[in-house]
PDB file of C-alpha atoms in Angstrom:
ATOM      1  CA  MET X1288       0.067   0.008  -0.032  1.00 78.00           C
ATOM      2  CA  ILE X1289       1.433   3.413  -1.015  1.00 88.00           C
ATOM      3  CA  ASP X1290       1.538   6.051   1.702  1.00 90.00           C
ATOM      4  CA  ASN X1291       2.556   9.270   0.023  1.00 93.00           C
ATOM      5  CA  LYS X1292       1.985  11.919   2.957  1.00 90.00           C
ATOM      6  CA  ILE X1293       2.348  15.581   2.700  1.00 94.00           C
ATOM      7  CA  ARG X1294       3.745  17.333   5.598  1.00 93.00           C
ATOM      8  CA  ILE X1295       4.694  20.704   4.213  1.00 94.00           C
ATOM      9  CA  GLN X1296       1.550  22.462   3.357  1.00 94.00           C
ATOM     10  CA  GLY X1297       0.498  26.079   2.560  1.00 95.00           C
ATOM     11  CA  ASP X1298       3.781  27.142   1.172  1.00 95.00           C
ATOM     12  CA  ALA X1299       2.801  29.067  -2.075  1.00 96.00           C
ATOM     13  CA  VAL X1300       6.061  28.265  -3.980  1.00 96.00           C
ATOM     14  CA  VAL X1301       5.917  24.730  -2.974  1.00 97.00           C
ATOM     15  CA  ASP X1302       2.443  24.367  -3.868  1.00 96.00           C
ATOM     16  CA  ILE X1303       3.006  25.934  -7.242  1.00 97.00           C
ATOM     17  CA  GLN X1304       5.997  23.754  -7.877  1.00 97.00           C
ATOM     18  CA  ARG X1305       4.135  20.583  -6.861  1.00 97.00           C
ATOM     19  CA  GLY X1306       1.159  21.501  -9.283  1.00 97.00           C
ATOM     20  CA  ALA X1307       3.708  21.959 -12.102  1.00 97.00           C
ATOM     21  CA  ILE X1308       5.478  18.863 -11.365  1.00 97.00           C
ATOM     22  CA  GLY X1309       1.967  17.018 -10.928  1.00 97.00           C
ATOM     23  CA  HIS X1310       0.881  18.381 -14.364  1.00 97.00           C
ATOM     24  CA  ARG X1311       3.971  16.928 -16.120  1.00 95.00           C
ATOM     25  CA  ALA X1312       3.436  13.552 -14.221  1.00 97.00           C
ATOM     26  CA  THR X1313      -0.227  13.626 -15.493  1.00 98.00           C
ATOM     27  CA  TRP X1314       0.826  13.903 -19.078  1.00 96.00           C
ATOM     28  CA  THR X1315       3.294  11.045 -18.765  1.00 97.00           C
ATOM     29  CA  GLY X1316       0.955   8.904 -16.844  1.00 98.00           C
ATOM     30  CA  LEU X1317      -1.959   9.270 -19.166  1.00 98.00           C
ATOM     31  CA  THR X1318       0.432   8.920 -22.332  1.00 98.00           C
ATOM     32  CA  TYR X1319       1.520   5.662 -20.909  1.00 98.00           C
ATOM     33  CA  THR X1320      -1.773   4.386 -19.796  1.00 98.00           C
ATOM     34  CA  LYS X1321      -3.524   5.298 -23.025  1.00 98.00           C
ATOM     35  CA  ALA X1322      -0.827   3.534 -25.002  1.00 98.00           C
ATOM     36  CA  ARG X1323      -1.278   0.580 -22.723  1.00 98.00           C
ATOM     37  CA  GLU X1324      -4.986   0.546 -23.283  1.00 98.00           C
ATOM     38  CA  ALA X1325      -4.196   0.547 -27.119  1.00 98.00           C
ATOM     39  CA  GLY X1326      -1.988  -2.624 -26.630  1.00 98.00           C
ATOM     40  CA  LYS X1327       1.203  -0.479 -27.004  1.00 98.00           C
ATOM     41  CA  ALA X1328       2.564  -0.372 -23.416  1.00 97.00           C
ATOM     42  CA  ALA X1329       6.092  -1.626 -24.497  1.00 98.00           C
ATOM     43  CA  GLU X1330       6.482   0.899 -27.310  1.00 98.00           C
ATOM     44  CA  ALA X1331       5.202   3.681 -25.160  1.00 98.00           C
ATOM     45  CA  GLU X1332       7.535   2.814 -22.079  1.00 98.00           C
ATOM     46  CA  LYS X1333      10.532   2.593 -24.378  1.00 98.00           C
ATOM     47  CA  ILE X1334       9.731   6.082 -25.926  1.00 97.00           C
ATOM     48  CA  ILE X1335       8.783   7.722 -22.586  1.00 98.00           C
ATOM     49  CA  ARG X1336      12.179   6.343 -21.010  1.00 98.00           C
ATOM     50  CA  GLU X1337      14.159   7.605 -24.173  1.00 98.00           C
ATOM     51  CA  ALA X1338      12.636  11.112 -23.685  1.00 97.00           C
ATOM     52  CA  ILE X1339      13.251  11.145 -19.873  1.00 98.00           C
ATOM     53  CA  VAL X1340      16.896   9.982 -20.344  1.00 98.00           C
ATOM     54  CA  GLU X1341      17.474  12.818 -22.909  1.00 98.00           C
ATOM     55  CA  THR X1342      15.893  15.467 -20.517  1.00 97.00           C
ATOM     56  CA  GLY X1343      18.072  14.147 -17.676  1.00 97.00           C
ATOM     57  CA  LYS X1344      21.302  14.392 -20.038  1.00 98.00           C
ATOM     58  CA  ILE X1345      20.177  18.011 -20.743  1.00 98.00           C
ATOM     59  CA  GLN X1346      19.515  18.933 -17.049  1.00 97.00           C
ATOM     60  CA  GLY X1347      22.751  17.369 -15.757  1.00 97.00           C
ATOM     61  CA  ALA X1348      24.826  19.120 -18.363  1.00 96.00           C
ATOM     62  CA  GLN X1349      23.159  22.498 -17.145  1.00 96.00           C
ATOM     63  CA  ILE X1350      23.685  21.507 -13.512  1.00 96.00           C
ATOM     64  CA  LYS X1351      27.343  20.693 -14.169  1.00 95.00           C
ATOM     65  CA  THR X1352      27.920  24.222 -15.681  1.00 95.00           C
ATOM     66  CA  GLN X1353      26.022  26.032 -12.855  1.00 95.00           C
ATOM     67  CA  CYS X1354      27.833  24.030 -10.062  1.00 93.00           C
ATOM     68  CA  ARG X1355      30.946  26.022  -8.623  1.00 93.00           C
ATOM     69  CA  GLU X1356      32.617  22.737  -7.800  1.00 94.00           C
ATOM     70  CA  PRO X1357      31.390  20.032 -10.345  1.00 89.00           C
ATOM     71  CA  GLU X1358      33.442  17.338  -8.797  1.00 94.00           C
ATOM     72  CA  ASN X1359      32.020  17.732  -5.499  1.00 97.00           C
ATOM     73  CA  VAL X1360      28.867  15.720  -4.878  1.00 97.00           C
ATOM     74  CA  ALA X1361      27.494  17.943  -2.071  1.00 97.00           C
ATOM     75  CA  CYS X1362      28.002  20.930  -4.378  1.00 95.00           C
ATOM     76  CA  PHE X1363      26.051  19.107  -7.176  1.00 96.00           C
ATOM     77  CA  THR X1364      23.203  18.417  -4.924  1.00 95.00           C
ATOM     78  CA  GLU X1365      22.915  21.934  -3.744  1.00 95.00           C
ATOM     79  CA  THR X1366      22.848  23.172  -7.240  1.00 95.00           C
ATOM     80  CA  PHE X1367      20.327  20.509  -8.369  1.00 95.00           C
ATOM     81  CA  LEU X1368      18.156  20.245  -5.290  1.00 96.00           C
ATOM     82  CA  THR X1369      17.401  23.849  -4.505  1.00 95.00           C
ATOM     83  CA  PRO X1370      15.702  24.781  -1.115  1.00 95.00           C
ATOM     84  CA  ASN X1371      12.316  24.873  -2.864  1.00 96.00           C
ATOM     85  CA  VAL X1372      12.883  21.458  -4.310  1.00 96.00           C
ATOM     86  CA  GLU X1373      13.906  20.216  -0.971  1.00 97.00           C
ATOM     87  CA  LYS X1374      10.480  21.445   0.446  1.00 97.00           C
ATOM     88  CA  THR X1375       8.710  20.211  -2.517  1.00 98.00           C
ATOM     89  CA  PHE X1376       9.811  16.614  -2.053  1.00 98.00           C
ATOM     90  CA  GLU X1377      10.344  16.984   1.589  1.00 98.00           C
ATOM     91  CA  ILE X1378      13.919  15.831   1.237  1.00 98.00           C
ATOM     92  CA  GLU X1379      16.094  14.927   4.231  1.00 98.00           C
ATOM     93  CA  PHE X1380      19.809  14.464   3.669  1.00 97.00           C
ATOM     94  CA  THR X1381      21.140  11.528   5.707  1.00 97.00           C
ATOM     95  CA  ASN X1382      24.899  12.010   4.447  1.00 97.00           C
ATOM     96  CA  LYS X1383      26.251  14.948   2.572  1.00 97.00           C
ATOM     97  CA  THR X1384      29.990  15.002   1.792  1.00 97.00           C
ATOM     98  CA  ALA X1385      32.159  15.789  -1.199  1.00 97.00           C
ATOM     99  CA  ASP X1386      32.296  12.173  -2.312  1.00 97.00           C
ATOM    100  CA  ARG X1387      28.783  11.098  -1.562  1.00 98.00           C
ATOM    101  CA  VAL X1388      25.207  12.234  -0.728  1.00 98.00           C
ATOM    102  CA  ASP X1389      22.412  10.056   0.697  1.00 98.00           C
ATOM    103  CA  LEU X1390      18.946  11.308   0.794  1.00 98.00           C
ATOM    104  CA  GLU X1391      15.294  10.478   1.343  1.00 98.00           C
ATOM    105  CA  PHE X1392      12.422  11.964  -0.193  1.00 98.00           C
ATOM    106  CA  HIS X1393       9.223  12.030   2.150  1.00 97.00           C
ATOM    107  CA  HIS X1394       6.768  13.063  -0.544  1.00 97.00           C
ATOM    108  CA  CYS X1395       6.532  12.719  -4.300  1.00 98.00           C
ATOM    109  CA  PRO X1396       4.286  15.158  -6.245  1.00 98.00           C
ATOM    110  CA  LEU X1397       4.686  12.926  -9.420  1.00 98.00           C
ATOM    111  CA  LEU X1398       3.170  10.033  -7.509  1.00 98.00           C
ATOM    112  CA  LYS X1399       0.447  12.156  -6.093  1.00 97.00           C
ATOM    113  CA  ALA X1400      -0.649  13.040  -9.448  1.00 98.00           C
ATOM    114  CA  TRP X1401      -0.761   9.427 -10.463  1.00 98.00           C
ATOM    115  CA  GLN X1402      -2.713   8.496  -7.360  1.00 97.00           C
ATOM    116  CA  ASP X1403      -5.190  11.360  -7.982  1.00 97.00           C
ATOM    117  CA  LEU X1404      -5.692   9.980 -11.437  1.00 98.00           C
ATOM    118  CA  GLY X1405      -6.676   6.598  -9.798  1.00 97.00           C
ATOM    119  CA  PHE X1406      -3.608   4.610 -11.140  1.00 97.00           C
ATOM    120  CA  ASP X1407      -3.129   1.230  -9.370  1.00 96.00           C
ATOM    121  CA  ASP X1408       0.033   0.703  -7.261  1.00 96.00           C
ATOM    122  CA  ALA X1409       1.762  -1.237 -10.067  1.00 96.00           C
ATOM    123  CA  THR X1410       1.176   1.375 -12.591  1.00 97.00           C
ATOM    124  CA  CYS X1411       2.468   3.876 -10.054  1.00 97.00           C
ATOM    125  CA  GLU X1412       5.520   1.985  -9.449  1.00 97.00           C
ATOM    126  CA  LYS X1413       6.208   1.497 -13.426  1.00 98.00           C
ATOM    127  CA  LEU X1414       5.668   5.189 -13.927  1.00 98.00           C
ATOM    128  CA  CYS X1415       8.019   5.938 -10.885  1.00 98.00           C
ATOM    129  CA  ASP X1416      10.674   3.763 -12.313  1.00 98.00           C
ATOM    130  CA  MET X1417      10.414   5.564 -15.641  1.00 98.00           C
ATOM    131  CA  ALA X1418      10.690   8.995 -13.964  1.00 98.00           C
ATOM    132  CA  MET X1419      13.812   7.873 -12.111  1.00 98.00           C
ATOM    133  CA  ASP X1420      15.545   7.452 -15.435  1.00 98.00           C
ATOM    134  CA  GLY X1421      15.840  11.144 -15.250  1.00 97.00           C
ATOM    135  CA  ASP X1422      17.912  11.098 -12.011  1.00 97.00           C
ATOM    136  CA  ARG X1423      20.041   8.274 -13.269  1.00 98.00           C
ATOM    137  CA  SER X1424      20.804  10.419 -16.418  1.00 98.00           C
ATOM    138  CA  ILE X1425      21.445  13.402 -14.558  1.00 97.00           C
ATOM    139  CA  ALA X1426      24.008  11.636 -12.313  1.00 97.00           C
ATOM    140  CA  LYS X1427      25.628  10.147 -15.346  1.00 96.00           C
ATOM    141  CA  ALA X1428      25.845  13.520 -17.192  1.00 96.00           C
ATOM    142  CA  VAL X1429      27.461  14.990 -14.266  1.00 95.00           C
ATOM    143  CA  GLY X1430      29.876  12.108 -13.834  1.00 95.00           C
ATOM    144  CA  PHE X1431      28.516  10.528 -10.718  1.00 97.00           C
ATOM    145  CA  GLU X1432      26.985   7.185  -9.788  1.00 97.00           C
ATOM    146  CA  PHE X1433      23.394   6.988  -8.733  1.00 97.00           C
ATOM    147  CA  TYR X1434      21.621   4.313  -6.435  1.00 97.00           C
ATOM    148  CA  LEU X1435      17.983   4.053  -5.898  1.00 98.00           C
ATOM    149  CA  GLY X1436      16.869   2.110  -2.896  1.00 97.00           C
ATOM    150  CA  ASP X1437      13.426   1.822  -1.576  1.00 97.00           C
ATOM    151  CA  THR X1438      10.829   4.198  -2.937  1.00 97.00           C
ATOM    152  CA  ILE X1439       7.340   5.277  -1.811  1.00 98.00           C
ATOM    153  CA  ALA X1440       5.865   3.871  -5.028  1.00 97.00           C
ATOM    154  CA  LYS X1441       6.963   0.438  -3.963  1.00 96.00           C
ATOM    155  CA  GLY X1442       5.460   0.927  -0.631  1.00 95.00           C
ATOM    156  CA  GLY X1443       8.387   2.295   1.253  1.00 96.00           C
ATOM    157  CA  LYS X1444       8.222   4.995   3.766  1.00 96.00           C
ATOM    158  CA  THR X1445      10.648   7.151   1.667  1.00 97.00           C
ATOM    159  CA  CYS X1446      12.479   7.274  -1.641  1.00 98.00           C
ATOM    160  CA  GLN X1447      16.105   6.532  -0.822  1.00 98.00           C
ATOM    161  CA  MET X1448      18.676   7.822  -3.187  1.00 98.00           C
ATOM    162  CA  SER X1449      22.355   8.117  -3.306  1.00 98.00           C
ATOM    163  CA  TYR X1450      24.627  10.130  -5.596  1.00 97.00           C
ATOM    164  CA  PHE X1451      28.463   9.376  -5.398  1.00 97.00           C
ATOM    165  CA  LYS X1452      31.751   9.354  -6.999  1.00 96.00           C
ATOM    166  CA  LYS X1453      32.678   6.031  -8.530  1.00 88.00           C
ATOM    167  CA  GLY X1454      33.946   3.570  -6.065  1.00 75.00           C
ATOM    168  CA  LYS X1455      32.643   5.675  -3.117  1.00 67.00           C
TER     169      LYS X1455
END
């Protein structure tokens, strides 16, 4: 059972950002589910994943140019995960060094949009994994490794992610 709680409420910027992220998730979710209804789930998943990977590459390249210390994982995450993003996803950093950052997301606005559309847990989990291709590609574009542990979409309490230098 997916439990995607919201603790931070009533913050105008966060609410706007969650709305925009939810709108993007709605497009992706409906594209996938409509293709699935038409018997084209595999083709749609491939295309959506390719688009998300490409988006991650573009975003990762932008982050790398904006980061004052692009070899520093903590600096990368500070550039990527701005204070508003931290509040939007209710992020908790469990480790933050120049070599590795471990964090937990306590809320996901993408998942909320899919839940609001009435998608079952398996569909939410599939869409979540597709969306995570963006984070995987961002890390790769910057030159870091990425690890995804448990996720809210899989029924976890949080989404557990790590960005780290190779071998760390």
